[in-house]
Amino acid sequence: MKETAWKSPSNIALIKYWGKYDVQIPANPSISFTLREAATTTRLRYAEGTGKISVFLDGQNTPSFLPKIESFLERTKDFFPFAGEMDFEIHTSNSFPHSSGIASSASGMSALALCMMSVKKDLGLPIDNFFEEASNAARLGSGSGSRSLFGPLAAWGEHAEIEGSSNEYAVAFSDVDPIFKSFQDTILLVDKGEKTVSSTVGHGLMNGHPYAATRFEQAHENQSALLTAMLEGDLETFGAIVESEALTLHGMMMTSMPYFILMKPNTLEVLNKIWAYREETGHPVYFTLDAGANVHVLYPESHKDVIMSFIESELRTFCKDGSYLCDEVGNGPTQL
Ligand code: DP6
């Protein structure tokens, strides 16, 4: 068997993708920081065959991953028409613990899409733009995965102010003050449980949601304002928009039918501590949330020491087993 391998990162959205239609078309544009440490490494072994697939997570045969991979290959058959005439052995591992509550779908699907692109290249099939096509394929596996292909930021979904933006693939975005290119993201593991709302169910909640139309419009406006703030290095406006986006995401969940509260009491404790600390010290520290209870603490590299001691002394106590992950803005995938 031949082999190809990629390491692809996760990402954290600043403007949130929440709601989709057709096959993985986002209801609004989104933009994210690409992470450096949280990543999936995937080695794909391939040979001519009959479409047999086996998948190993950390060396263990994991057939429970097969349905997701099969549906990815079905959806991407225009990109990878050769898949049915080959056998694949997929070896994958994540740099972050499975129990950490960090979604591995973005890093995992982008790593797999890149491996499939490398097979396509090896077979001598025509490719216009390797990373654009990889992003498009990754989107079909996981919407947010389309953004993992590029750093330091990536934007997915048509937006008036982002040239070349598309609903089908993400584009690299770096038109920001340098302060944002080395931003820190300390992920506080408030709750280590499995996600209580799958992303399919979650996005589905936006269908028929009474506030959906306004929310989708607001995302466009927030993205415009965020781009200006980031270009100008305006941390205060950056923080206000990013925190509002996080709470809006959770607000949408609370006001959907059925309704969900994914924050835990300790999530709120952390948010209140961050607000109080910022008020008191004036230090630029902000938060965002994913569809879960964990808190991403965002701050400039220049404030790393002071914010880390704040996290240690005041926030760590709200984390499960005192655990958190240190990450920062990264540059995207690497071929191994
Ligand atoms: C809250 O990308 O996980 O993290 O397209 O169904 O795979 P699927 O959804 P997914 O949704 C991510 C939602 C979010 C916000 C974001 O990353 O933009």
mmCIF file of C-alpha atoms and ligand atoms in Angstrom:
data_model
loop_
_atom_site.group_PDB
_atom_site.id
_atom_site.type_symbol
_atom_site.label_atom_id
_atom_site.label_comp_id
_atom_site.label_asym_id
_atom_site.label_seq_id
_atom_site.Cartn_x
_atom_site.Cartn_y
_atom_site.Cartn_z
ATOM 1 C CA MET A 1 0.000 0.000 0.000
ATOM 2 C CA LYS A 2 1.070 3.592 -0.608
ATOM 3 C CA GLU A 3 0.782 6.189 2.143
ATOM 4 C CA THR A 4 0.096 9.907 2.547
ATOM 5 C CA ALA A 5 -0.174 11.865 5.813
ATOM 6 C CA TRP A 6 -1.357 15.296 6.952
ATOM 7 C CA LYS A 7 -1.644 17.091 10.249
ATOM 8 C CA SER A 8 -4.574 19.514 10.265
ATOM 9 C CA PRO A 9 -5.660 21.853 13.061
ATOM 10 C CA SER A 10 -8.962 22.643 14.712
ATOM 11 C CA ASN A 11 -10.268 26.203 14.682
ATOM 12 C CA ILE A 12 -12.390 28.453 16.878
ATOM 13 C CA ALA A 13 -15.046 30.642 15.283
ATOM 14 C CA LEU A 14 -15.221 34.346 16.147
ATOM 15 C CA ILE A 15 -18.338 34.863 14.024
ATOM 16 C CA LYS A 16 -20.376 31.680 14.422
ATOM 17 C CA TYR A 17 -21.714 29.346 11.747
ATOM 18 C CA TRP A 18 -25.063 28.174 13.113
ATOM 19 C CA GLY A 19 -27.672 27.164 10.559
ATOM 20 C CA LYS A 20 -27.263 25.594 7.119
ATOM 21 C CA TYR A 21 -29.296 24.545 4.074
ATOM 22 C CA ASP A 22 -28.978 22.240 1.041
ATOM 23 C CA VAL A 23 -25.805 20.198 1.329
ATOM 24 C CA GLN A 24 -23.590 22.012 3.810
ATOM 25 C CA ILE A 25 -24.293 25.566 2.613
ATOM 26 C CA PRO A 26 -23.950 27.966 5.561
ATOM 27 C CA ALA A 27 -26.860 30.276 6.400
ATOM 28 C CA ASN A 28 -24.371 33.032 7.254
ATOM 29 C CA PRO A 29 -20.662 33.784 6.851
ATOM 30 C CA SER A 30 -18.214 32.889 9.628
ATOM 31 C CA ILE A 31 -14.592 33.615 10.457
ATOM 32 C CA SER A 32 -12.229 31.763 12.785
ATOM 33 C CA PHE A 33 -8.812 31.673 14.358
ATOM 34 C CA THR A 34 -6.914 28.625 13.183
ATOM 35 C CA LEU A 35 -5.389 26.820 16.177
ATOM 36 C CA ARG A 36 -1.786 25.667 16.445
ATOM 37 C CA GLU A 37 -1.821 22.822 18.976
ATOM 38 C CA ALA A 38 -5.236 21.162 18.705
ATOM 39 C CA ALA A 39 -4.856 19.024 15.578
ATOM 40 C CA THR A 40 -5.593 15.676 13.977
ATOM 41 C CA THR A 41 -2.866 13.631 12.321
ATOM 42 C CA THR A 42 -4.148 11.235 9.664
ATOM 43 C CA ARG A 43 -2.143 8.655 7.720
ATOM 44 C CA LEU A 44 -4.015 7.252 4.770
ATOM 45 C CA ARG A 45 -2.813 3.971 3.253
ATOM 46 C CA TYR A 46 -4.275 3.214 -0.140
ATOM 47 C CA ALA A 47 -4.138 0.664 -2.923
ATOM 48 C CA GLU A 48 -6.264 -0.412 -5.872
ATOM 49 C CA GLY A 49 -9.227 -2.353 -4.564
ATOM 50 C CA THR A 50 -12.978 -2.522 -4.154
ATOM 51 C CA GLY A 51 -13.809 0.319 -1.740
ATOM 52 C CA LYS A 52 -12.909 -1.463 1.503
ATOM 53 C CA ILE A 53 -12.263 0.944 4.385
ATOM 54 C CA SER A 54 -10.815 0.339 7.826
ATOM 55 C CA VAL A 55 -10.181 3.050 10.390
ATOM 56 C CA PHE A 56 -7.898 3.126 13.421
ATOM 57 C CA LEU A 57 -7.980 5.739 16.191
ATOM 58 C CA ASP A 58 -4.732 5.770 18.199
ATOM 59 C CA GLY A 59 -3.907 2.370 16.726
ATOM 60 C CA GLN A 60 -7.268 0.812 17.711
ATOM 61 C CA ASN A 61 -9.668 -0.466 15.076
ATOM 62 C CA THR A 62 -12.674 1.903 15.374
ATOM 63 C CA PRO A 63 -15.536 0.769 13.133
ATOM 64 C CA SER A 64 -17.855 3.316 14.780
ATOM 65 C CA PHE A 65 -16.146 6.004 12.625
ATOM 66 C CA LEU A 66 -17.071 4.230 9.377
ATOM 67 C CA PRO A 67 -20.565 5.701 8.781
ATOM 68 C CA LYS A 68 -19.216 9.260 8.952
ATOM 69 C CA ILE A 69 -16.323 8.422 6.598
ATOM 70 C CA GLU A 70 -18.601 6.600 4.171
ATOM 71 C CA SER A 71 -20.983 9.540 4.055
ATOM 72 C CA PHE A 72 -18.004 11.890 3.516
ATOM 73 C CA LEU A 73 -16.815 9.772 0.550
ATOM 74 C CA GLU A 74 -20.344 9.638 -0.862
ATOM 75 C CA ARG A 75 -20.734 13.429 -0.655
ATOM 76 C CA THR A 76 -17.277 14.069 -2.131
ATOM 77 C CA LYS A 77 -17.477 11.610 -5.016
ATOM 78 C CA ASP A 78 -17.248 14.418 -7.581
ATOM 79 C CA PHE A 79 -13.855 15.300 -6.088
ATOM 80 C CA PHE A 80 -12.712 11.738 -5.476
ATOM 81 C CA PRO A 81 -14.413 9.564 -8.134
ATOM 82 C CA PHE A 82 -11.713 6.914 -7.656
ATOM 83 C CA ALA A 83 -12.680 6.131 -4.046
ATOM 84 C CA GLY A 84 -14.826 3.100 -4.907
ATOM 85 C CA GLU A 85 -11.971 1.449 -6.797
ATOM 86 C CA MET A 86 -9.491 1.610 -3.975
ATOM 87 C CA ASP A 87 -9.053 0.195 -0.507
ATOM 88 C CA PHE A 88 -8.233 2.564 2.339
ATOM 89 C CA GLU A 89 -6.702 2.124 5.745
ATOM 90 C CA ILE A 90 -7.085 5.289 7.822
ATOM 91 C CA HIS A 91 -4.872 5.817 10.879
ATOM 92 C CA THR A 92 -5.850 8.867 12.862
ATOM 93 C CA SER A 93 -5.029 10.483 16.198
ATOM 94 C CA ASN A 94 -5.814 13.769 17.925
ATOM 95 C CA SER A 95 -3.334 15.925 19.830
ATOM 96 C CA PHE A 96 -6.054 16.740 22.378
ATOM 97 C CA PRO A 97 -7.733 14.264 24.725
ATOM 98 C CA HIS A 98 -10.979 12.681 23.507
ATOM 99 C CA SER A 99 -12.674 13.679 26.753
ATOM 100 C CA SER A 100 -11.722 17.355 26.345
ATOM 101 C CA GLY A 101 -14.971 18.267 24.622
ATOM 102 C CA ILE A 102 -13.061 19.841 21.718
ATOM 103 C CA ALA A 103 -14.775 18.932 18.475
ATOM 104 C CA SER A 104 -12.444 16.795 16.417
ATOM 105 C CA SER A 105 -14.690 16.943 13.360
ATOM 106 C CA ALA A 106 -13.088 20.099 11.916
ATOM 107 C CA SER A 107 -9.513 18.862 12.281
ATOM 108 C CA GLY A 108 -10.415 15.263 11.405
ATOM 109 C CA MET A 109 -12.422 16.025 8.283
ATOM 110 C CA SER A 110 -9.864 18.543 7.009
ATOM 111 C CA ALA A 111 -7.017 16.050 7.540
ATOM 112 C CA LEU A 112 -8.945 13.355 5.672
ATOM 113 C CA ALA A 113 -9.847 15.749 2.837
ATOM 114 C CA LEU A 114 -6.150 16.664 2.472
ATOM 115 C CA CYS A 115 -5.102 13.009 2.381
ATOM 116 C CA MET A 116 -7.684 12.316 -0.331
ATOM 117 C CA MET A 117 -6.396 15.324 -2.299
ATOM 118 C CA SER A 118 -2.872 13.892 -2.086
ATOM 119 C CA VAL A 119 -4.126 10.556 -3.440
ATOM 120 C CA LYS A 120 -5.849 12.431 -6.261
ATOM 121 C CA LYS A 121 -2.592 14.215 -7.054
ATOM 122 C CA ASP A 122 -0.670 10.945 -6.927
ATOM 123 C CA LEU A 123 -3.133 9.450 -9.433
ATOM 124 C CA GLY A 124 -2.350 12.323 -11.798
ATOM 125 C CA LEU A 125 -5.922 13.669 -11.845
ATOM 126 C CA PRO A 126 -6.352 17.387 -12.629
ATOM 127 C CA ILE A 127 -6.447 19.793 -9.660
ATOM 128 C CA ASP A 128 -7.024 23.548 -10.069
ATOM 129 C CA ASN A 129 -6.315 24.737 -6.567
ATOM 130 C CA PHE A 130 -5.265 22.058 -4.064
ATOM 131 C CA PHE A 131 -6.250 23.829 -0.824
ATOM 132 C CA GLU A 132 -9.456 25.367 -2.159
ATOM 133 C CA GLU A 133 -10.612 21.943 -3.306
ATOM 134 C CA ALA A 134 -9.534 20.391 0.011
ATOM 135 C CA SER A 135 -11.549 23.045 1.864
ATOM 136 C CA ASN A 136 -14.586 22.373 -0.322
ATOM 137 C CA ALA A 137 -14.320 18.626 0.343
ATOM 138 C CA ALA A 138 -13.764 19.175 4.084
ATOM 139 C CA ARG A 139 -16.922 21.352 4.192
ATOM 140 C CA LEU A 140 -18.938 18.378 2.955
ATOM 141 C CA GLY A 141 -17.700 16.403 5.961
ATOM 142 C CA SER A 142 -17.937 19.230 8.513
ATOM 143 C CA GLY A 143 -18.817 22.835 7.771
ATOM 144 C CA SER A 144 -16.357 24.307 10.250
ATOM 145 C CA GLY A 145 -13.712 21.928 8.844
ATOM 146 C CA SER A 146 -13.608 24.039 5.670
ATOM 147 C CA ARG A 147 -11.925 26.750 7.777
ATOM 148 C CA SER A 148 -9.128 24.525 9.109
ATOM 149 C CA LEU A 149 -7.217 24.618 5.819
ATOM 150 C CA PHE A 150 -5.833 28.112 6.232
ATOM 151 C CA GLY A 151 -4.212 30.316 8.850
ATOM 152 C CA PRO A 152 -3.934 32.605 10.691
ATOM 153 C CA LEU A 153 -7.666 33.173 10.134
ATOM 154 C CA ALA A 154 -10.113 31.649 7.688
ATOM 155 C CA ALA A 155 -13.455 32.932 6.428
ATOM 156 C CA TRP A 156 -16.189 30.695 5.047
ATOM 157 C CA GLY A 157 -19.416 31.910 3.470
ATOM 158 C CA GLU A 158 -20.122 34.756 1.069
ATOM 159 C CA HIS A 159 -19.461 38.122 2.653
ATOM 160 C CA ALA A 160 -19.532 41.475 0.859
ATOM 161 C CA GLU A 161 -16.179 42.606 2.259
ATOM 162 C CA ILE A 162 -14.149 39.442 1.788
ATOM 163 C CA GLU A 163 -12.911 39.129 -1.735
ATOM 164 C CA GLY A 164 -13.260 35.659 -3.179
ATOM 165 C CA SER A 165 -15.397 34.455 -0.269
ATOM 166 C CA SER A 166 -17.613 31.507 -1.066
ATOM 167 C CA ASN A 167 -20.277 29.304 0.487
ATOM 168 C CA GLU A 168 -18.420 26.266 -0.845
ATOM 169 C CA TYR A 169 -14.959 26.752 0.585
ATOM 170 C CA ALA A 170 -13.095 28.932 3.033
ATOM 171 C CA VAL A 171 -10.419 31.480 2.159
ATOM 172 C CA ALA A 172 -7.332 32.468 4.118
ATOM 173 C CA PHE A 173 -7.670 35.785 5.891
ATOM 174 C CA SER A 174 -4.737 37.765 7.204
ATOM 175 C CA ASP A 175 -5.765 41.372 6.698
ATOM 176 C CA VAL A 176 -5.523 42.087 10.407
ATOM 177 C CA ASP A 177 -3.290 43.955 12.843
ATOM 178 C CA PRO A 178 -0.290 41.729 13.740
ATOM 179 C CA ILE A 179 -1.570 41.477 17.319
ATOM 180 C CA PHE A 180 -4.219 39.002 16.088
ATOM 181 C CA LYS A 181 -1.696 36.754 14.349
ATOM 182 C CA SER A 182 -0.274 35.518 17.633
ATOM 183 C CA PHE A 183 -3.431 35.666 19.764
ATOM 184 C CA GLN A 184 -3.616 33.158 22.613
ATOM 185 C CA ASP A 185 -6.517 30.780 23.254
ATOM 186 C CA THR A 186 -6.551 29.007 26.612
ATOM 187 C CA ILE A 187 -9.365 26.466 26.576
ATOM 188 C CA LEU A 188 -10.852 25.957 30.028
ATOM 189 C CA LEU A 189 -12.284 22.456 30.323
ATOM 190 C CA VAL A 190 -15.314 23.277 32.433
ATOM 191 C CA ASP A 191 -17.070 20.089 31.387
ATOM 192 C CA LYS A 192 -15.450 17.065 29.839
ATOM 193 C CA GLY A 193 -18.610 15.247 28.813
ATOM 194 C CA GLU A 194 -19.670 14.331 25.323
ATOM 195 C CA LYS A 195 -21.531 16.977 23.341
ATOM 196 C CA THR A 196 -25.201 16.925 24.382
ATOM 197 C CA VAL A 197 -26.411 18.361 21.065
ATOM 198 C CA SER A 198 -24.933 16.943 17.873
ATOM 199 C CA SER A 199 -24.084 19.543 15.242
ATOM 200 C CA THR A 200 -26.709 18.096 12.891
ATOM 201 C CA VAL A 201 -29.421 18.589 15.505
ATOM 202 C CA GLY A 202 -27.938 21.961 16.480
ATOM 203 C CA HIS A 203 -27.944 23.451 12.986
ATOM 204 C CA GLY A 204 -31.417 21.971 12.451
ATOM 205 C CA LEU A 205 -32.687 24.081 15.348
ATOM 206 C CA MET A 206 -32.276 27.154 13.132
ATOM 207 C CA ASN A 207 -34.846 25.834 10.624
ATOM 208 C CA GLY A 208 -38.038 27.647 11.503
ATOM 209 C CA HIS A 209 -36.380 29.416 14.436
ATOM 210 C CA PRO A 210 -38.367 32.641 15.078
ATOM 211 C CA TYR A 211 -35.210 34.785 15.168
ATOM 212 C CA ALA A 212 -33.271 33.049 12.380
ATOM 213 C CA ALA A 213 -33.574 35.706 9.660
ATOM 214 C CA THR A 214 -32.442 38.480 11.993
ATOM 215 C CA ARG A 215 -29.589 36.367 13.314
ATOM 216 C CA PHE A 216 -28.262 35.589 9.816
ATOM 217 C CA GLU A 217 -28.370 39.287 8.940
ATOM 218 C CA GLN A 218 -26.658 40.189 12.216
ATOM 219 C CA ALA A 219 -23.793 37.776 11.440
ATOM 220 C CA HIS A 220 -23.043 39.699 8.232
ATOM 221 C CA GLU A 221 -23.003 42.990 10.167
ATOM 222 C CA ASN A 222 -20.932 41.590 13.006
ATOM 223 C CA GLN A 223 -18.438 40.202 10.518
ATOM 224 C CA SER A 224 -18.095 43.629 8.835
ATOM 225 C CA ALA A 225 -17.539 45.354 12.169
ATOM 226 C CA LEU A 226 -15.111 42.657 13.313
ATOM 227 C CA LEU A 227 -13.015 42.978 10.150
ATOM 228 C CA THR A 228 -12.653 46.723 10.734
ATOM 229 C CA ALA A 229 -11.776 46.237 14.399
ATOM 230 C CA MET A 230 -9.170 43.603 13.558
ATOM 231 C CA LEU A 231 -7.624 45.678 10.809
ATOM 232 C CA GLU A 232 -7.306 48.620 13.184
ATOM 233 C CA GLY A 233 -6.096 46.561 16.129
ATOM 234 C CA ASP A 234 -9.146 47.729 18.121
ATOM 235 C CA LEU A 235 -9.170 45.122 20.892
ATOM 236 C CA GLU A 236 -12.166 46.507 22.746
ATOM 237 C CA THR A 237 -14.492 46.311 19.742
ATOM 238 C CA PHE A 238 -13.025 42.913 18.815
ATOM 239 C CA GLY A 239 -13.851 41.633 22.313
ATOM 240 C CA ALA A 240 -17.361 43.072 22.348
ATOM 241 C CA ILE A 241 -18.289 41.458 19.023
ATOM 242 C CA VAL A 242 -16.677 38.101 19.792
ATOM 243 C CA GLU A 243 -18.331 37.802 23.213
ATOM 244 C CA SER A 244 -21.688 38.848 21.787
ATOM 245 C CA GLU A 245 -21.376 36.209 19.033
ATOM 246 C CA ALA A 246 -20.692 33.505 21.640
ATOM 247 C CA LEU A 247 -23.704 34.483 23.729
ATOM 248 C CA THR A 248 -25.884 34.819 20.625
ATOM 249 C CA LEU A 249 -24.999 31.250 19.631
ATOM 250 C CA HIS A 250 -26.138 30.073 23.061
ATOM 251 C CA GLY A 251 -29.124 32.426 22.942
ATOM 252 C CA MET A 252 -30.239 30.776 19.706
ATOM 253 C CA MET A 253 -30.094 27.395 21.416
ATOM 254 C CA MET A 254 -32.046 28.613 24.417
ATOM 255 C CA THR A 255 -34.764 30.089 22.224
ATOM 256 C CA SER A 256 -35.173 27.162 19.827
ATOM 257 C CA MET A 257 -37.684 24.336 20.095
ATOM 258 C CA PRO A 258 -36.565 21.997 21.576
ATOM 259 C CA TYR A 259 -34.397 24.294 23.727
ATOM 260 C CA PHE A 260 -30.973 23.622 25.222
ATOM 261 C CA ILE A 261 -28.701 25.220 27.771
ATOM 262 C CA LEU A 262 -25.170 24.021 27.070
ATOM 263 C CA MET A 263 -23.444 26.320 29.547
ATOM 264 C CA LYS A 264 -22.828 24.955 33.047
ATOM 265 C CA PRO A 265 -22.860 26.967 36.279
ATOM 266 C CA ASN A 266 -19.050 27.107 36.125
ATOM 267 C CA THR A 267 -19.208 28.552 32.598
ATOM 268 C CA LEU A 268 -21.079 31.546 34.024
ATOM 269 C CA GLU A 269 -18.661 31.797 36.959
ATOM 270 C CA VAL A 270 -15.793 32.069 34.475
ATOM 271 C CA LEU A 271 -17.520 34.706 32.324
ATOM 272 C CA ASN A 272 -18.267 36.828 35.396
ATOM 273 C CA LYS A 273 -14.667 36.527 36.587
ATOM 274 C CA ILE A 274 -13.358 37.600 33.173
ATOM 275 C CA TRP A 275 -15.647 40.644 33.124
ATOM 276 C CA ALA A 276 -14.709 41.640 36.675
ATOM 277 C CA TYR A 277 -10.977 41.189 36.022
ATOM 278 C CA ARG A 278 -11.159 43.232 32.834
ATOM 279 C CA GLU A 279 -13.074 45.990 34.595
ATOM 280 C CA GLU A 280 -10.565 46.042 37.429
ATOM 281 C CA THR A 281 -7.291 45.775 35.496
ATOM 282 C CA GLY A 282 -8.157 47.009 32.001
ATOM 283 C CA HIS A 283 -6.284 44.021 30.545
ATOM 284 C CA PRO A 284 -7.507 42.816 27.132
ATOM 285 C CA VAL A 285 -8.936 39.380 27.931
ATOM 286 C CA TYR A 286 -12.090 38.096 26.259
ATOM 287 C CA PHE A 287 -13.959 34.837 25.799
ATOM 288 C CA THR A 288 -15.732 32.842 23.173
ATOM 289 C CA LEU A 289 -17.738 29.630 23.442
ATOM 290 C CA ASP A 290 -18.346 26.673 21.192
ATOM 291 C CA ALA A 291 -21.562 24.656 21.302
ATOM 292 C CA GLY A 292 -20.670 23.446 24.787
ATOM 293 C CA ALA A 293 -19.704 24.477 28.319
ATOM 294 C CA ASN A 294 -15.961 25.065 27.802
ATOM 295 C CA VAL A 295 -14.614 28.603 27.666
ATOM 296 C CA HIS A 296 -11.997 29.800 25.171
ATOM 297 C CA VAL A 297 -10.072 32.625 26.857
ATOM 298 C CA LEU A 298 -8.648 34.946 24.191
ATOM 299 C CA TYR A 299 -5.860 37.498 24.746
ATOM 300 C CA PRO A 300 -2.783 38.970 23.031
ATOM 301 C CA GLU A 301 0.571 37.229 23.386
ATOM 302 C CA SER A 302 1.972 40.372 25.023
ATOM 303 C CA HIS A 303 -0.282 39.682 28.037
ATOM 304 C CA LYS A 304 0.487 35.974 28.297
ATOM 305 C CA ASP A 305 2.187 36.034 31.705
ATOM 306 C CA VAL A 306 -0.327 38.217 33.456
ATOM 307 C CA ILE A 307 -3.379 36.426 31.996
ATOM 308 C CA MET A 308 -1.919 32.986 32.742
ATOM 309 C CA SER A 309 -1.514 33.932 36.389
ATOM 310 C CA PHE A 310 -5.117 35.195 36.425
ATOM 311 C CA ILE A 311 -6.241 31.858 34.917
ATOM 312 C CA GLU A 312 -4.210 29.897 37.462
ATOM 313 C CA SER A 313 -5.380 31.882 40.467
ATOM 314 C CA GLU A 314 -9.001 32.638 39.578
ATOM 315 C CA LEU A 315 -10.308 30.486 36.734
ATOM 316 C CA ARG A 316 -8.658 27.098 37.087
ATOM 317 C CA THR A 317 -10.819 26.233 40.068
ATOM 318 C CA PHE A 318 -13.873 26.149 37.746
ATOM 319 C CA CYS A 319 -12.279 23.561 35.416
ATOM 320 C CA LYS A 320 -12.911 19.811 35.701
ATOM 321 C CA ASP A 321 -9.854 18.412 37.499
ATOM 322 C CA GLY A 322 -8.296 21.869 37.097
ATOM 323 C CA SER A 323 -7.559 21.159 33.453
ATOM 324 C CA TYR A 324 -7.130 23.536 30.546
ATOM 325 C CA LEU A 325 -5.344 23.482 27.191
ATOM 326 C CA CYS A 326 -2.995 26.220 25.991
ATOM 327 C CA ASP A 327 -3.312 27.052 22.336
ATOM 328 C CA GLU A 328 -2.703 29.999 20.023
ATOM 329 C CA VAL A 329 -3.281 31.150 16.479
ATOM 330 C CA GLY A 330 -1.569 28.863 13.964
ATOM 331 C CA ASN A 331 -0.796 28.677 10.278
ATOM 332 C CA GLY A 332 -2.832 25.731 9.055
ATOM 333 C CA PRO A 333 -2.120 22.145 7.991
ATOM 334 C CA THR A 334 1.216 20.497 7.296
ATOM 335 C CA GLN A 335 2.023 17.519 5.125
ATOM 336 C CA LEU A 336 4.043 14.876 6.943
HETATM 337 C C1 DP6 B 1 -20.880 26.163 17.011
HETATM 338 O O1 DP6 B 1 -19.002 22.398 11.644
HETATM 339 O O2 DP6 B 1 -19.571 21.029 13.666
HETATM 340 O O3 DP6 B 1 -18.790 25.299 16.267
HETATM 341 O O4 DP6 B 1 -21.309 21.263 9.393
HETATM 342 O O5 DP6 B 1 -22.779 19.851 10.822
HETATM 343 O O6 DP6 B 1 -20.304 19.436 10.778
HETATM 344 P P1 DP6 B 1 -21.432 20.450 10.644
HETATM 345 O O7 DP6 B 1 -21.286 21.429 11.899
HETATM 346 P P2 DP6 B 1 -20.023 21.972 12.618
HETATM 347 O O8 DP6 B 1 -20.663 23.272 13.334
HETATM 348 C C2 DP6 B 1 -19.876 24.134 14.069
HETATM 349 C C3 DP6 B 1 -20.714 25.075 14.835
HETATM 350 C C4 DP6 B 1 -19.974 25.939 15.823
HETATM 351 C C5 DP6 B 1 -19.649 27.316 15.249
HETATM 352 C C6 DP6 B 1 -18.540 27.400 14.232
HETATM 353 O O9 DP6 B 1 -17.549 26.642 14.321
HETATM 354 O O10 DP6 B 1 -18.635 28.291 13.361
#
